[in-house]
Short mmCIF file of C-alpha atoms in Angstrom, two decimals:
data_model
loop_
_atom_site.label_atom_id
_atom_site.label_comp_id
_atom_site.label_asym_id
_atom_site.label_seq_id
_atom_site.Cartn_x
_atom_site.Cartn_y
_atom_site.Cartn_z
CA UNK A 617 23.11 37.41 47.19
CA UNK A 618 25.72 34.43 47.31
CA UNK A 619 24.72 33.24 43.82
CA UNK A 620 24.81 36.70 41.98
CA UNK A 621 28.41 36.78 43.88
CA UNK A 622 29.56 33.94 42.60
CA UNK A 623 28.79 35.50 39.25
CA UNK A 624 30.62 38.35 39.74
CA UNK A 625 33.83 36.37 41.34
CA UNK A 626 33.99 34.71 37.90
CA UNK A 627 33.27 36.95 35.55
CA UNK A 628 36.18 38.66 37.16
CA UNK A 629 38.10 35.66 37.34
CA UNK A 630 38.76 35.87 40.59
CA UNK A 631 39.66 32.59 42.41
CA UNK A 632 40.14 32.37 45.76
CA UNK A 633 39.74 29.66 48.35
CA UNK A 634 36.54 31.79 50.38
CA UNK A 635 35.05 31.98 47.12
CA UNK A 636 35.43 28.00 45.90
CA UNK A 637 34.06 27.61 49.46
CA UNK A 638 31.14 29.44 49.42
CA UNK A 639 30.38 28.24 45.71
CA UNK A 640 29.90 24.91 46.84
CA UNK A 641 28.18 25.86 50.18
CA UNK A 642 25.81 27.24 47.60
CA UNK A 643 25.65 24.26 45.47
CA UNK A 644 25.13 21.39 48.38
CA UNK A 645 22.26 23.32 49.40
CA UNK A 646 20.55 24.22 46.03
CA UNK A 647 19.38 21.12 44.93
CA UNK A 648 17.05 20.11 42.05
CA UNK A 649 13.62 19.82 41.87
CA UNK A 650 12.21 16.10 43.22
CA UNK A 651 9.65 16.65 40.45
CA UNK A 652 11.94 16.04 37.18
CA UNK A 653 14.47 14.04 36.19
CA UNK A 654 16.63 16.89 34.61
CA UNK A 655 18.71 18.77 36.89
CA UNK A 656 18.03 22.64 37.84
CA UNK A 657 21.21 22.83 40.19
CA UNK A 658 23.71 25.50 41.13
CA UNK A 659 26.07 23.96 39.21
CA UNK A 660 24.04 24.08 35.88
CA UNK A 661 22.78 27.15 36.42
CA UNK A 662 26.75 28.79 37.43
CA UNK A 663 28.00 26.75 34.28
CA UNK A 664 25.68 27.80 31.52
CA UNK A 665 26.40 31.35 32.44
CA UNK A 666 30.45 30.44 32.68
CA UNK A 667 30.73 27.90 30.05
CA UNK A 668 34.79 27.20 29.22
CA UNK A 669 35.02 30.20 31.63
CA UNK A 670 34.89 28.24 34.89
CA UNK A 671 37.91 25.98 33.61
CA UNK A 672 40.03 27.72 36.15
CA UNK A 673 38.28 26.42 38.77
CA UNK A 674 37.65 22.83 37.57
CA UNK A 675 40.60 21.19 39.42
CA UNK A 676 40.43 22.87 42.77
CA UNK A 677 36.41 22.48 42.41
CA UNK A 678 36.88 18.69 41.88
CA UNK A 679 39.35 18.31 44.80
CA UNK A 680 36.53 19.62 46.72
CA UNK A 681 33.97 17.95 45.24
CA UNK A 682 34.58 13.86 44.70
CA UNK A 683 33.99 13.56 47.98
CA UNK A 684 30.54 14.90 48.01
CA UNK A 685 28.98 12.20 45.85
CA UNK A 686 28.77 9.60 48.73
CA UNK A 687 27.89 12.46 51.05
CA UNK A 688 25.05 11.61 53.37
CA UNK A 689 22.10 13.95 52.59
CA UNK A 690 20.77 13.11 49.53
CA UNK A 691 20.53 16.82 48.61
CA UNK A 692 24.42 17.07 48.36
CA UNK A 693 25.13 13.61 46.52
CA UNK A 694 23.02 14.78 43.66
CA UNK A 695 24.48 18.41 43.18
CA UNK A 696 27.88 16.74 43.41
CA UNK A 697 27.26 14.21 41.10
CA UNK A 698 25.67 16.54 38.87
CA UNK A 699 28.19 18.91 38.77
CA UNK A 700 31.20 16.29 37.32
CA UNK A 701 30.13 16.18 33.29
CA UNK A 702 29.84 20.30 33.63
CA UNK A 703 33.67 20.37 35.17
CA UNK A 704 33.94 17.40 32.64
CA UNK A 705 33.07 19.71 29.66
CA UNK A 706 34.70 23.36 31.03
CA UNK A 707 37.61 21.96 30.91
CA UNK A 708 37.59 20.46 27.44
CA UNK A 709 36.31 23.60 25.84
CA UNK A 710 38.59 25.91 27.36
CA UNK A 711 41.86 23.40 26.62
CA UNK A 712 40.49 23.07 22.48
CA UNK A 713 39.92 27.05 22.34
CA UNK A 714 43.37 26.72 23.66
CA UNK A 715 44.77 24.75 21.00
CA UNK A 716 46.32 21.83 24.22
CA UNK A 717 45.67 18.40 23.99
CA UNK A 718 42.56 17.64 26.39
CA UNK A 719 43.35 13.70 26.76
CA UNK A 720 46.16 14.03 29.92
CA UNK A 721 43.35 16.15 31.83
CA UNK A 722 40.94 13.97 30.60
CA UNK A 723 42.94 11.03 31.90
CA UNK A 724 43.49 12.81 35.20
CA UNK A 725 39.46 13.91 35.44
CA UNK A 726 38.46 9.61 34.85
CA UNK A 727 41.07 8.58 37.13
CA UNK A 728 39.79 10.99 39.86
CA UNK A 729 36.02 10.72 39.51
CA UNK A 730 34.86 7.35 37.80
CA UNK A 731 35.74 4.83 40.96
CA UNK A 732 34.06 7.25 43.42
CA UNK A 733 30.53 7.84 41.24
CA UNK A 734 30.59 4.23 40.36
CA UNK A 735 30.74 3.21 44.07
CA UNK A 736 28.18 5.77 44.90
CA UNK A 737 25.98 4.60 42.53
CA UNK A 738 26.35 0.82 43.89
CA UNK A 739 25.35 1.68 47.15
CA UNK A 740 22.89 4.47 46.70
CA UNK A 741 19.49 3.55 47.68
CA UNK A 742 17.34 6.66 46.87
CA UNK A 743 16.08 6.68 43.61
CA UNK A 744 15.45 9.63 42.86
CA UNK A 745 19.29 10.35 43.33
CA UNK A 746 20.26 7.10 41.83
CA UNK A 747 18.72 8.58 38.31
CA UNK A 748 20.75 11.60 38.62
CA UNK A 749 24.04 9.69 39.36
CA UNK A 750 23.26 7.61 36.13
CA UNK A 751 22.57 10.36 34.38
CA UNK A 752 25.82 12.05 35.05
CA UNK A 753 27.81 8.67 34.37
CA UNK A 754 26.12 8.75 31.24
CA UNK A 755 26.74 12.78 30.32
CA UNK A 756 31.04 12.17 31.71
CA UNK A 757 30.79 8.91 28.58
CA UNK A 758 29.39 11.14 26.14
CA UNK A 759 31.61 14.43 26.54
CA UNK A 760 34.92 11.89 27.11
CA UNK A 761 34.29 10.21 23.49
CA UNK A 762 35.10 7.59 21.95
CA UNK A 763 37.14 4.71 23.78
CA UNK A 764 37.78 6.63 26.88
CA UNK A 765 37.53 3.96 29.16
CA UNK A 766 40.28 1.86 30.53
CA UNK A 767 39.81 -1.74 30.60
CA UNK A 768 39.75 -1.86 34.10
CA UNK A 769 37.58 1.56 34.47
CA UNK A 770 35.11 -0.94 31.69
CA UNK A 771 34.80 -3.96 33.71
CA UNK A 772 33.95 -1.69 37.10
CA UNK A 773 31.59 -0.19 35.32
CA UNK A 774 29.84 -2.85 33.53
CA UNK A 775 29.57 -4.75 36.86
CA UNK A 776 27.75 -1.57 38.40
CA UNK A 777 25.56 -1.18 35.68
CA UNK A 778 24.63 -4.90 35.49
CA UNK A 779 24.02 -4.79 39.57
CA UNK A 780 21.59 -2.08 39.56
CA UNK A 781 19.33 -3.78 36.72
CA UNK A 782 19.51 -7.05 38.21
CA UNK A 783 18.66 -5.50 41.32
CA UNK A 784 15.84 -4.03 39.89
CA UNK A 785 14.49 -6.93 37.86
CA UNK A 786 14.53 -8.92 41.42
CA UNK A 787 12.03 -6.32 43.29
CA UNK A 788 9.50 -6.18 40.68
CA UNK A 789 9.44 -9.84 40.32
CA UNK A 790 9.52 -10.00 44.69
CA UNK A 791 6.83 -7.30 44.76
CA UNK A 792 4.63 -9.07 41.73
CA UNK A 793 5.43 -12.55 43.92
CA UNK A 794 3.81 -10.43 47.26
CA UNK A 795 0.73 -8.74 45.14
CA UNK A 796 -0.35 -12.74 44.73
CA UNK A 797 -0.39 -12.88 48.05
CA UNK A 798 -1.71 -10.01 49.49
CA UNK A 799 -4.31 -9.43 46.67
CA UNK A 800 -7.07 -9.14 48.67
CA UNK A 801 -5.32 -7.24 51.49
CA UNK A 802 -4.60 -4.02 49.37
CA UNK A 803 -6.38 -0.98 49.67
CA UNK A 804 -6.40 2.48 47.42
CA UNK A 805 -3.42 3.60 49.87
CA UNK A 806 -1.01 0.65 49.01
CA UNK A 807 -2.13 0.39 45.02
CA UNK A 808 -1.24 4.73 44.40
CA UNK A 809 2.06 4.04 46.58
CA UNK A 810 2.93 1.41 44.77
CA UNK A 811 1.86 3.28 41.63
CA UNK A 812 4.47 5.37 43.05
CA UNK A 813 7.38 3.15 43.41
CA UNK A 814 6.46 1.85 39.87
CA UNK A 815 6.80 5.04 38.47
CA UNK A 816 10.45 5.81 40.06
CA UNK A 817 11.57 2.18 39.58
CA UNK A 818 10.46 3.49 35.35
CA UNK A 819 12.47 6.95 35.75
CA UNK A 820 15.70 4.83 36.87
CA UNK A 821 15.32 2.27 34.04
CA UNK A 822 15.27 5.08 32.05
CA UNK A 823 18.21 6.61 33.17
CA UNK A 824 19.95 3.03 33.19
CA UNK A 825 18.98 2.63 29.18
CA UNK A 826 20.21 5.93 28.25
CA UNK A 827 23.45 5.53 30.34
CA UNK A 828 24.94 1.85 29.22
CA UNK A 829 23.42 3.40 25.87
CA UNK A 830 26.32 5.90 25.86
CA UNK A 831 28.81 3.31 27.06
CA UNK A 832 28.10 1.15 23.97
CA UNK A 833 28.66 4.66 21.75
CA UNK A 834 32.29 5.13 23.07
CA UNK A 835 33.11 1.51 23.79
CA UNK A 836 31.42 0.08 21.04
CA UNK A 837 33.05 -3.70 20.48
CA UNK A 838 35.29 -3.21 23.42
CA UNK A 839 32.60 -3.91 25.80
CA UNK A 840 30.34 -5.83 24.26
CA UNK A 841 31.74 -8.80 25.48
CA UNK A 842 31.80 -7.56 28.88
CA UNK A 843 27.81 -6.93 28.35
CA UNK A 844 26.68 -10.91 27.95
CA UNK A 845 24.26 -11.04 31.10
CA UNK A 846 23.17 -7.39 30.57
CA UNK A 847 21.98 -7.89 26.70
CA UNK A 848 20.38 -11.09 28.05
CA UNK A 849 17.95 -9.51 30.31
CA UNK A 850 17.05 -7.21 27.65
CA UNK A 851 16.96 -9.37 25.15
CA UNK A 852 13.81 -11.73 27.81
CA UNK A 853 12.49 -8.15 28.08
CA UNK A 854 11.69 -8.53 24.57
CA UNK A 855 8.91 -10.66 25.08
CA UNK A 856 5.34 -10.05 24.88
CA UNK A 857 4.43 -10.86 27.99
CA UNK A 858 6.52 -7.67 29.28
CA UNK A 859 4.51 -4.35 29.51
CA UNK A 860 5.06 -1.89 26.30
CA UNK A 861 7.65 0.58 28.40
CA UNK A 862 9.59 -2.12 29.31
CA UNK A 863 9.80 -3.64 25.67
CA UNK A 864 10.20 -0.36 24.59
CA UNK A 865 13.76 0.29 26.79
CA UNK A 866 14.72 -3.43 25.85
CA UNK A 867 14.71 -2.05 21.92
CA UNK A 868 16.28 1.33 22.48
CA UNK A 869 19.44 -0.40 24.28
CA UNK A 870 19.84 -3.46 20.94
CA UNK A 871 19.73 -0.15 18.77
CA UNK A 872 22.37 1.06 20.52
CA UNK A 873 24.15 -2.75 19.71
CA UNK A 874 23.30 -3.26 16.25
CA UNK A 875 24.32 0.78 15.38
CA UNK A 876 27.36 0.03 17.32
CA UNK A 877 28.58 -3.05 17.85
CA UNK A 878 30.10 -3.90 14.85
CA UNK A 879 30.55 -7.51 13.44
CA UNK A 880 30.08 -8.44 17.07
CA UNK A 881 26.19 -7.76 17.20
CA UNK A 882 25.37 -9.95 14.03
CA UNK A 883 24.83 -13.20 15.83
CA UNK A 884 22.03 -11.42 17.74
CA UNK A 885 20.11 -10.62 14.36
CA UNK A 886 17.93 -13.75 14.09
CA UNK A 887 16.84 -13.58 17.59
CA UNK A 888 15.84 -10.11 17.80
CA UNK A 889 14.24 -9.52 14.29
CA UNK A 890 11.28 -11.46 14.55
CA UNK A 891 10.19 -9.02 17.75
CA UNK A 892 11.19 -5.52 15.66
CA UNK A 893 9.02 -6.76 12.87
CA UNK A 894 6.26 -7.61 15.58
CA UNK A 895 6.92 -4.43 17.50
CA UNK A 896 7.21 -1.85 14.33
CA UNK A 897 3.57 -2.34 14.31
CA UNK A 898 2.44 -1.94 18.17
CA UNK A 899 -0.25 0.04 19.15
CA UNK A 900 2.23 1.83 21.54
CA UNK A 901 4.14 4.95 19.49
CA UNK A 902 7.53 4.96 21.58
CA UNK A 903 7.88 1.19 20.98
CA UNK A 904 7.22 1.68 17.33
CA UNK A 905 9.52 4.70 17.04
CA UNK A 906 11.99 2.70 18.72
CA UNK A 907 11.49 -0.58 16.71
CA UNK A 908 11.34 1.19 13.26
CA UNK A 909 14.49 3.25 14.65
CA UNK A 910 16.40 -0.28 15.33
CA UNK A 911 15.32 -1.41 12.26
CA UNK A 912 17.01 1.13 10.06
CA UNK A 913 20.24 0.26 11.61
CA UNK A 914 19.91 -3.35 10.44
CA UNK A 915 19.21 -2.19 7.12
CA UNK A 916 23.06 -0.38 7.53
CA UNK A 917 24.91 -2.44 9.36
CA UNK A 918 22.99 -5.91 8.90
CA UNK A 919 24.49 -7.37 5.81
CA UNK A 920 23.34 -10.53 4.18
CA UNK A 921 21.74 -11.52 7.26
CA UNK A 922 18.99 -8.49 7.11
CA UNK A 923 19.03 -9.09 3.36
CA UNK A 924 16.53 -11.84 3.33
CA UNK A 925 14.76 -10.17 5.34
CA UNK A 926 14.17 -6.67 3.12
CA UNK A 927 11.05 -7.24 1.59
CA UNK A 928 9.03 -8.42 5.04
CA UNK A 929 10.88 -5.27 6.72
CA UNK A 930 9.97 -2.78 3.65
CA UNK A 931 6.43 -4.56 3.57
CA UNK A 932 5.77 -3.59 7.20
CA UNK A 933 7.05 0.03 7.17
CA UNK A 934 4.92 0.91 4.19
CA UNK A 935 1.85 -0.20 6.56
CA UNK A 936 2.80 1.96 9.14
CA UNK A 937 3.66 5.17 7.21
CA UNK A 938 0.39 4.45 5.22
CA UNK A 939 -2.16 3.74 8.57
CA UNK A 940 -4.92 6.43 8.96
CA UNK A 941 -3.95 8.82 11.79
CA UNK A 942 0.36 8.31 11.17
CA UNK A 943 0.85 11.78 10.90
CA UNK A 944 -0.57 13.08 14.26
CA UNK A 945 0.32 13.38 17.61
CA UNK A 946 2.82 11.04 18.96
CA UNK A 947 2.58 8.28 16.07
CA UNK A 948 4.01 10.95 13.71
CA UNK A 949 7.92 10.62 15.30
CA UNK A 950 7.53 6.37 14.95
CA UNK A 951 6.48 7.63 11.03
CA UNK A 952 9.07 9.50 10.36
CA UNK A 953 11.51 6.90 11.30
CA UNK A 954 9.92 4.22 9.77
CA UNK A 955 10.62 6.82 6.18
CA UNK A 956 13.94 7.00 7.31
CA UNK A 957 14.36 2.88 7.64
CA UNK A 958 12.54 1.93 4.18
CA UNK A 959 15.20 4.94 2.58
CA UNK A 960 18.01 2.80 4.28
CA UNK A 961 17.04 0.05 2.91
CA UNK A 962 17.49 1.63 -0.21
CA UNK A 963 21.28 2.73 0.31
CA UNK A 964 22.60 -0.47 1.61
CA UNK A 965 20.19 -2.89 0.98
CA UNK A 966 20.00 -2.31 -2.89
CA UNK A 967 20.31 -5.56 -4.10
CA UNK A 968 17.59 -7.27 -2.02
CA UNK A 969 15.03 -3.82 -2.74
CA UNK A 970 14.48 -5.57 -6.41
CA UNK A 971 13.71 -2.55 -8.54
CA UNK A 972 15.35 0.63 -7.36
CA UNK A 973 13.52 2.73 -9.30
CA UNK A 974 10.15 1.42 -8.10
CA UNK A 975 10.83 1.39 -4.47
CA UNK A 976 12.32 5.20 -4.80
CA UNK A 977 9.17 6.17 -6.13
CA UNK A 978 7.63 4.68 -2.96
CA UNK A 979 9.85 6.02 -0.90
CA UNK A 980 9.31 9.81 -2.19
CA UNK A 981 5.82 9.37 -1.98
CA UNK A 982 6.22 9.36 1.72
CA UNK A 983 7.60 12.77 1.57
CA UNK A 984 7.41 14.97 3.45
CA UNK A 985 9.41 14.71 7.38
CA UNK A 986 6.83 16.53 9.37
CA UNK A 987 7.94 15.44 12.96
CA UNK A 988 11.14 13.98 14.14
CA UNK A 989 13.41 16.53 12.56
CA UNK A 990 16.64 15.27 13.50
CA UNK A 991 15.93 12.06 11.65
CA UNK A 992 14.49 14.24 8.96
CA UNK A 993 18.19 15.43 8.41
CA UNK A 994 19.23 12.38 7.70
CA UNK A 995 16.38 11.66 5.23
CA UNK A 996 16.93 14.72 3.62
CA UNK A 997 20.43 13.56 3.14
CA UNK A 998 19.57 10.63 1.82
CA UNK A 999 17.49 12.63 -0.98
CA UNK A 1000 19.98 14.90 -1.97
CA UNK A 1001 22.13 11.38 -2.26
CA UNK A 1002 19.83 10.17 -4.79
CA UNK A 1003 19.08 13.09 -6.79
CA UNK A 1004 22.89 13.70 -7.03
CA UNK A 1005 23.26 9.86 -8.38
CA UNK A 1006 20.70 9.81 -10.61
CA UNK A 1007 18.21 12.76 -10.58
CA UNK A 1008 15.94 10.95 -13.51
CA UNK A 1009 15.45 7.95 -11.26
CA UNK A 1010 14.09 10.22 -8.56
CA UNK A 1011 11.61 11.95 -10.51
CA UNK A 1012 10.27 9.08 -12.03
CA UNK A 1013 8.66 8.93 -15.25
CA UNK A 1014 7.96 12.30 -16.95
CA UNK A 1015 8.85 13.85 -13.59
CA UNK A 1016 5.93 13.15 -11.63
CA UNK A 1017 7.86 12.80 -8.07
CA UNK A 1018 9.30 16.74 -8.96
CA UNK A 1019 6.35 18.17 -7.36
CA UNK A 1020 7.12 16.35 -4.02
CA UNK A 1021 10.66 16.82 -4.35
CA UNK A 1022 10.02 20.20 -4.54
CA UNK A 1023 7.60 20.99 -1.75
CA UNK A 1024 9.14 19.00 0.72
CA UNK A 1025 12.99 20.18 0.41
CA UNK A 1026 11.07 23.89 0.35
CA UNK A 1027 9.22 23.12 3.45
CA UNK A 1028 12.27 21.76 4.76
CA UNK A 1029 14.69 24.68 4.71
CA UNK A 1030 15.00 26.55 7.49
CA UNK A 1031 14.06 24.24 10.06
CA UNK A 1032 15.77 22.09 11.82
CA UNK A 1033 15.70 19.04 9.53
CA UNK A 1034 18.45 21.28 7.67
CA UNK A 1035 21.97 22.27 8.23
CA UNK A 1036 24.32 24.64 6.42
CA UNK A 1037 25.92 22.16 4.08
CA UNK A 1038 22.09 20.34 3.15
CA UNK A 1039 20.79 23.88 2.72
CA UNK A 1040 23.64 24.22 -0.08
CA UNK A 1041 22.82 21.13 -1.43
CA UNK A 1042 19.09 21.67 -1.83
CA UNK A 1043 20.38 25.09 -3.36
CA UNK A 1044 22.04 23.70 -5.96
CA UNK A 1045 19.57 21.26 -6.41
CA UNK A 1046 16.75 23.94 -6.66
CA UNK A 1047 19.17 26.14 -9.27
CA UNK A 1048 19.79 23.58 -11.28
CA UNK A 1049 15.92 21.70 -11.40
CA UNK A 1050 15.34 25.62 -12.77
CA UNK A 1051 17.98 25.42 -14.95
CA UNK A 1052 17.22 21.56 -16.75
CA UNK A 1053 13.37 21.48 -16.97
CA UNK A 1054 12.03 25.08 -16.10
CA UNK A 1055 8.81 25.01 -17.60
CA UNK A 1056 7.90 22.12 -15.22
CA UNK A 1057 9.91 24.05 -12.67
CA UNK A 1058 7.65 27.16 -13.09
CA UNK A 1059 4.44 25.18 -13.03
CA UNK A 1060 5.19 23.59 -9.74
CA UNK A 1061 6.24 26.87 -8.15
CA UNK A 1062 3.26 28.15 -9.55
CA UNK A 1063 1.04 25.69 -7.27
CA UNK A 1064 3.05 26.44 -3.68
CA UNK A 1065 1.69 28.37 -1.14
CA UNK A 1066 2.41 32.30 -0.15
CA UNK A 1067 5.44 30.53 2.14
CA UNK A 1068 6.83 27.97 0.16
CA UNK A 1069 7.08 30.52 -2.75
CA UNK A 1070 8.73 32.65 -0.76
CA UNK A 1071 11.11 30.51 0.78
CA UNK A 1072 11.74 29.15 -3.09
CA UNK A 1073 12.03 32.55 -4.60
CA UNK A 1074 14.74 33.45 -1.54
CA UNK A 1075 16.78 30.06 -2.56
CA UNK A 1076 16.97 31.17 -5.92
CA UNK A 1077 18.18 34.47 -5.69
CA UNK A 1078 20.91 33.29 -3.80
CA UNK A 1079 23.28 31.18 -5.61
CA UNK A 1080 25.18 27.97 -4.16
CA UNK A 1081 27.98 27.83 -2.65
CA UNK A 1082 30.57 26.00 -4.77
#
C-alpha cells in the first residue's frame, strides 16, 4: 500500500515532508535480493516508473539520504547507496529537457555524496554490500561524464580503490598461506565455505574492475598517474600462474588504459602484448573476448609500437575466428571481437597490413557478426567505411565478396548490430549495388532465403535518406 502511494504522491507531484519520509522508510527496508549483484530496490523500482519526474525530490531526498550509506544495517547502506546514480541521473534529465546547465547541480550532487560513499566503502566489511557501493561509485562516474572529478575528489578516490584491491590481494594470499597449513585439517564444510568466500571475494573484483574501469573513461590521462600501484597489480595478475578469471579482470581494466589513456599508456605496450597474444588464444572464452577486445584498441591507438607487431596479431586472430566450434556458445562473442580487431587493423594499421586488398578479402570472409552485436555495429561501420572508399576493393576480383556483402548487411538490419544512420548507409549501399552491377545484384538476391529477400526487397522500396 505504501509503495503504490508513493506512486500516486508523484505522479501527482505532490511533495511533502510525510511523504519523502515514508518514501525512504520504504526504501531502507526494501532491500535487494542477496542472490544477485544487480539491484531490485525501492529506489530502482520508484525511479524507472518516475524517470526525470522525481527531479523534484532529488535534493530534499539526498539531504535525507547521505547519511544512510554508513548506516548500520547492511540492508539500509545498500538501498542508500544504490539510490545516489538514480538521484544522480533525475536530475540531469529533467535540467537538459529543461534547457539549464546541469554542471552547478552536478558540482553540488559530487561535493555532497562522493566523500561520504568513498568513506563507506573504505570501511565497509560486508561484501555483498561492498559490490553494491562500487557499483554505484561506478554508475555516479559514468552518468557525471567526462572529467568530473576534482583533483582532490581523484586522489580520494584512487586511494579507496587501490585499498580495497590490496586488501583483497592480501586475504587470498593469507588464506592460500593457511590452506598449506591446514591441508589435511579441512573437511567438505570448510572447502564449500570457502568456495563461498571465493565466490564473493570474485563478485567484488568484479565490481572493482568495472568501477576504476569507468574512472579511467572520464578521467582518462588525468588519473593515470595517480593509478601506478593499481596498474601494477594488474599488470602481475597477468601472469600465467593466476587463475583464468583473474587474468581475465587484469585484461578488461589495460583495455580500459590503452582505449583511454592516451600517449600515457604507450610505455605499457611491450609489457603487456606478449600476454594478449598468449591470451587471444586461451581455452577460456571471457579471457579471449577480453584479450582480442584489448587488442583492437592497440591496433587504434598503438601507433608504431603495435605496428611491428601487425602481422603476429592478424596471424593469431585469423586462428581463432577460423577454429572449429568459434561460432557457438560462449566462444562466438571472443569471435566476433577478434573480426572486429583484424578490421582495425585494417583502418589504422594500413601500412604494416601489406596488401590492403588481400587482407580485406580476408577480413570479409569472416562475415557475418552473429553474436556480440554491439561490436557488430562497429564492424558494420567499418564496412560501410570501406565500401564507401573504394567499393571495387571490397568486392574483390569480379565481385566475388558481393555475395557476403550482401547477406550479411541483409541479415544485419534490423537488429541490434544496426542503428538509424548504418541502416541508411546500408540503404544506399543496397540502391546503388542495384543500380552499378544489377545482373549480379539479381543473381545474389535470387539465392537468399524467404527472410533475407524480404528484408532486401523492403530496403529497396524505400529509398535513402539523403
Amino acid at each position: 500500500c505504501l509503495y503504490h502511494e508513493i506512486n500516486v504522491n508523484l505522479s501527482l507531484h505532490q511533495s511533502s515532508a510525510s511523504f519523502e519520509l515514508s518514501f525512504f522508510f520504504f526504501l531502507m527496508i526494501r532491500r535487494p535480493p542477496r542472490s544477485t549483484l544487480s539491484s531490485s530496490s525501492a529506489a530502482s523500482d520508484v525511479y524507472k516508473r518516475q524517470g526525470e519526474g522525481y527531479a523534484p525530490y532529488v535534493n530534499q531526498s539526498l539531504e535525507l539520504l547521505v547519511p544512510y550509506v554508513e548506516h548500520y544495517a547492511d540492508e539500509i547502506r545498500e538501498a542508500a547507496c544504490t539510490a545516489l546514480p538514480l538521484l544522480l541521473d533525475s536530475a540531469i534529465k529533467a535540467l537538459g529537457t529543461n534547457g539549464q546547465d546541469h554542471r552547478p547541480f552536478l558540482l553540488e550532487f559530487l561535493n555532497k555524496v562522493l566523500d561520504p560513499l568513498v568513506e563507506a566503502i573504505k570501511d565497509e566489511e560486508v561484501e555483498e554490500v561492498l559490490q553494491q557501493q562500487l557499483q554505484a561509485l561506478g554508475d555516479i562516474f559514468q552518468k557525471a561524464g567526462e572529467n568530473c572529478l576534482s583533483a582532490a575528489h581523484q586522489e580520494t578516490i584512487v586511494v579507496a580503490l587501490h585499498t580495497i584491491l590490496s586488501g583483497a590481494i592480501d586475504q587470498r594470499k593469507a588464506r592460500a598461506e593457511r590452506n598449506k597449513e591446514d591441508a589435511e585439517d579441512l573437511d567438505e564444510e570448510c572447502m564449500e565455505s570457502q568456495q563461498e568466500q571465493e565466490q564473493q571475494e570474485a563478485d567484488t573484483l568484479l565490481m572493482y574492475m568495472q568501477c576504476i574501469g569507468e574512472l579511467i573513461k572520464v578521467q582518462k590521462q588525468r588519473v593515470l598517474p595517480l593509478l601506478e600501484k593499481t596498474l601494477a597489480i594488474f599488470l602481475e595478475m597477468l601472469r600465467p600462474e593466476y587463475s583464468a578469471p583473474d587474468r581475465r579482470l587484469a585484461v578488461l581494466v589495460l583495455d580500459d588504459v590503452i582505449e583511454f589513456g592516451g600517449e600515457m599508456m604507450l610505455p605499457m605496450l611491450p609489457m603487456i602484448i606478449p600476454y594478449f597474444l598468449q591470451y587471444v588464444e586461451d581455452p577460456d572464452d571471457g579471457l579471449r573476448q577480453a584479450s582480442a577486445y584489448g587488442i583492437g584498441q592497440m591496433a587504434q591507438h598503438g601507433g608504431p609500437q603495435i605496428a611491428a607487431q601487425t602481422r603476429p596479431f592478424l596471424d593469431a586472430l585469423s586462428r581463432v575466428i577460423l577454429a572449429p566450434n568459434s561460432r557457438e556458445g560462449l566462444a562466438v562473442h571472443a569471435t566476433d571481437n577478434c573480426i572486429s580487431a583484424f578490421g582495425k587493423f585494417l583502418q589504422f594499421q594500413t601500412a604494416a597490413v601489406g596488401e590492403l586488398g588481400a587482407a580485406l578479402n580476408t577480413w570479409v570472409g569472416f562475415l557475418p557478426v552473429t553474436g556480440d552485436l554491439e561490436e557488430g555495429k562497429a564492424i558494420y561501420n567499418r564496412l560501410l567505411m570501406f565500401c564507401e572508399q573504394d567499393l571495387n576493393m571490397v568486392l574483390g576480383p569480379q565481385a566475388a565478396n558481393l555475395s557476403r556483402v550482401m547477406v550479411a548487411l541483409t541479415d544485419a538490419v534490423g537488429t541490434q548490430a544496426v542503428d538509424v544512420a548504418l541502416t541508411q548507409r546500408i540503404l544506399r549501399l543496397m540502391h546503388g549495388l542495384s543500380a552499378q552491377m544489377p545482373d549480379a545484384f539479381k543473381a545474389v538476391a535470387g539465392q537468399m532465403n524467404q527472410n533475407q529477400a524480404a528484408k532486401l526487397q523492403e530496403m529497396l522500396s524505400h529509398p535513402p535518406s539523403p
